[in-house]
Amino acid sequence: MKLFRLLFIFLSVPLFAQQGGMWIPSLLEGMNETEMTNLGMKMTAKDIYDVNNASLKDAVPHFNGGCTSEVISNKGLLLTNHHCGYSQIQSHSSLENDYLEDGFWAMSLKEELPNPGVTATFIVKIEDVTTKVLAGVTAAMSEADKQKKIEENIAATVQTSPKETWQENRIRTFYEGNQYMLFVVETFKDIRLVGAPPSSIGKFGSDTDNWIWPRHTGDFALFRIYADKNNRPAAYSEDNVPYTPKHFLPISLDGVAENDFTLVFGYPGTTDEYLPSIAIEQVINTVNPARIAIRDAALAIQDKYMRADPQIKIQYASKFARIANYWKKWKGETLGLTKSNAVGIKKQQEKELTAQINKKGKQQEFGQLLPKFEAYYTEIEPYTLAREYFLETVLRNVELLRTGYQMYQLKQVYENRGAQSFDDRRNNLVERLEGQYKDYSKQVDKEVFEALIALYAEGVQEQFLPASFKNLNAQQLTNDVYSNSAFVDYASVKKLLEGDAEEVIAKLNNDPGFKVVQEMADAYFEKVAPKYEALDLNISGLQRDYMKALLELSPKDARIFPNANSTLRVTYGKVAGYSPADAIYYEPVTHLEGVMQKYVPGDYEFDVPQKLIDLYEAKDYGQYAENGKMAVNFIGTNHTTGGNSGSPAIDAHGNLIGLNFDRVWEGTMSDFYYDPALSRNIMVDIRYVLFIVDKYAGATNLIDELKLVHPKKGKKNSKKKK
């Protein structure tokens, strides 16, 4: 269940106002198609989504369940962000072959590198199944009974809905449980690394520039989808062949200009656009400050060691980037929510909604929604805070504690399901832990443990703490754990897991690292989780009814879109600069000159490869320059979030013009509140991608696969210039 959902009502919004939105692609006909056309789109809704004919949706797979990607050739060549493929690039790297440092380019199919477990999932069809899912659900039921019936109906609908044998049915909820959609999908499981620039290009600016504009990052990587001889999904095999897509995206060489139409297609992860104002206040004043403080401490320690040790830098590169990403996002989010007066705006909108409820005589059905929100969010706040501390400390930022929690779950499996289930879980855990310890440093983790365990004891209310934490000596506990626990290296933890279930449990119970985790987890699941989950269930029920009120009482032309939930969405807008503060205006396009202006020799964030410097000084940009300048990034008004990383930026004609990878810092609050003055998404200009592949890497084999076009100049194709 989600805790936070944001109130974002449009009680009086002009039909063609740029107000954000993440729209279901199968439902674009009507208002959305008209609005896109007014913004300059030359396509139709069916060009974007069509069940019976090839359309844009067939070129936009979900990449590995977390990012978006796009097919850009008839041989299954896949483009996504460098940061989306970062862990795969890292996994193939070593001190001898450091692809993070030097980049990687396959000059033939044989050189492409397999990535076990990586997937690309296409949407085949979307169908509304709300009536089937809500059959038998009544207002008189408790929230728990409603959820149970809905889950039963979902399982039955998934089982009985038609699909091919290699496909899968999935059902997702929209509008907070007021609508349910069935997605028929097919997932390809043989995805190979084809190309990646060095991190000095693909991650240029690193954490300093993350969420920042102006930006100068070549955040892209290339993979390829492989299929069996029938062009269907298959596990990795040397016999597999490059996938032939239903559709791939032509690439425009014409670039972008202010006010150009942009469509971003992808799988946005989570937004909470319909929260009440009290929830936003908790985000600003309680939740985000706690998260930020914990990650402040963890990141400072990791950064210190990464700067001093090249091996630790490789081991922690992906982990550090993951932790830093949302740390900085939460800081910008708080800034944006405060600056835009989101709480005040929501309170005013709540007054307007209350007036509509009274005007329409809906007091009995909807009149108590806002008072109940106030009561429930006030009651849940201390439990929410304790939960965030547990998640951030035990599950996300201290690796020993995360390993210990996996052992805690293993013990629960034995106690609840018996020895056979224990053995199965234990065997899988041993295999999984080997990969985790490959990138583990006891020295780094020990220092992170000490800092975060002290924050935990200080920040969590005493009533929710384990008894042993009430007079905690963090340094003494840390030394005891990291001197005596088996969790500090793979060999010792593997040995700890040897033997039958009784033997393993006995060894776990004597391990000081496990004792800490067990005390923390027991306290959390006894004192925090039950109350939090009960209150959250009630809030979710209120949110569903609240969403129903918005849908019923808002004007017909209100732009009420469903929250993001990792399903395929369309967001549209235009290329546009913005003014984040008085007397400051940011242009919408950056160039290679900006890379050189930021260049700091030897700096891990702002170093520049010598070859890129040489190309810049020679102005050797090939056919990818415009007016003698090499564009790098651009921004637009598309409403994006996490999961849109790697999303294609598409022009008015359906051609690829860029690759979405970030948002501006002042607009990161768009997960809760989209402000058209501040909310901007950041994209890599596709011409910079091609320039790096062609002129920097010399991977002309890849350029030759692509369909390059000049839509603004009226030319259908562009031959690569030597």
XYZ file of C-alpha atoms in Angstrom, residues 81-83 197 200-206 209-220 255-258 262 575-577 586-595 598 606 624 626 629-636 649 657-664 680-692:
75
model
C 20.332 5.533 -20.256
C 23.893 4.875 -19.128
C 22.637 4.929 -15.553
C 30.539 5.606 -23.388
C 33.349 10.728 -18.105
C 30.731 11.109 -20.868
C 27.829 8.923 -19.730
C 27.967 10.207 -16.156
C 29.624 13.581 -16.763
C 28.886 15.851 -13.806
C 28.014 12.787 -11.711
C 25.172 17.907 -11.654
C 22.487 15.320 -10.864
C 19.009 16.954 -11.048
C 20.699 20.167 -12.252
C 20.336 22.405 -15.298
C 22.349 23.381 -17.331
C 23.408 19.773 -17.901
C 26.040 18.269 -20.227
C 25.728 14.503 -19.821
C 25.826 11.814 -22.515
C 23.630 9.512 -20.454
C 23.103 6.622 -22.874
C 17.560 18.857 -33.743
C 15.219 20.865 -31.546
C 14.211 24.488 -31.119
C 12.197 26.344 -28.499
C 7.888 16.720 -27.622
C 10.952 22.356 -25.708
C 11.118 25.289 -23.285
C 13.550 27.133 -21.052
C 17.869 29.095 -18.555
C 18.046 28.429 -22.286
C 16.599 25.048 -23.337
C 19.683 23.610 -25.117
C 23.277 23.035 -23.961
C 26.344 22.411 -26.138
C 29.743 20.758 -26.038
C 31.277 24.130 -25.139
C 29.648 23.703 -21.737
C 31.389 20.367 -21.217
C 33.158 22.439 -16.682
C 34.259 16.542 -14.503
C 25.565 15.941 -36.192
C 24.065 22.579 -36.070
C 27.917 23.658 -32.550
C 27.395 20.225 -31.006
C 24.180 20.085 -28.961
C 24.346 17.900 -25.846
C 21.155 18.188 -23.755
C 17.787 19.940 -23.906
C 14.787 20.431 -21.627
C 11.026 20.318 -22.097
C 11.790 11.929 -26.695
C 15.028 13.405 -31.084
C 16.342 12.657 -27.614
C 16.632 10.404 -24.614
C 15.036 11.378 -21.290
C 17.266 11.008 -18.239
C 16.503 13.526 -15.498
C 14.514 16.491 -14.219
C 15.574 19.953 -13.082
C 11.248 20.492 -16.786
C 12.531 17.120 -17.930
C 16.113 16.784 -19.188
C 17.003 14.867 -22.362
C 20.169 13.896 -24.225
C 20.044 15.275 -27.755
C 20.040 12.224 -30.046
C 22.642 13.889 -32.258
C 25.092 13.852 -29.336
C 24.453 10.124 -28.943
C 25.179 9.568 -32.627
C 28.263 11.809 -32.488
C 29.728 9.801 -29.612
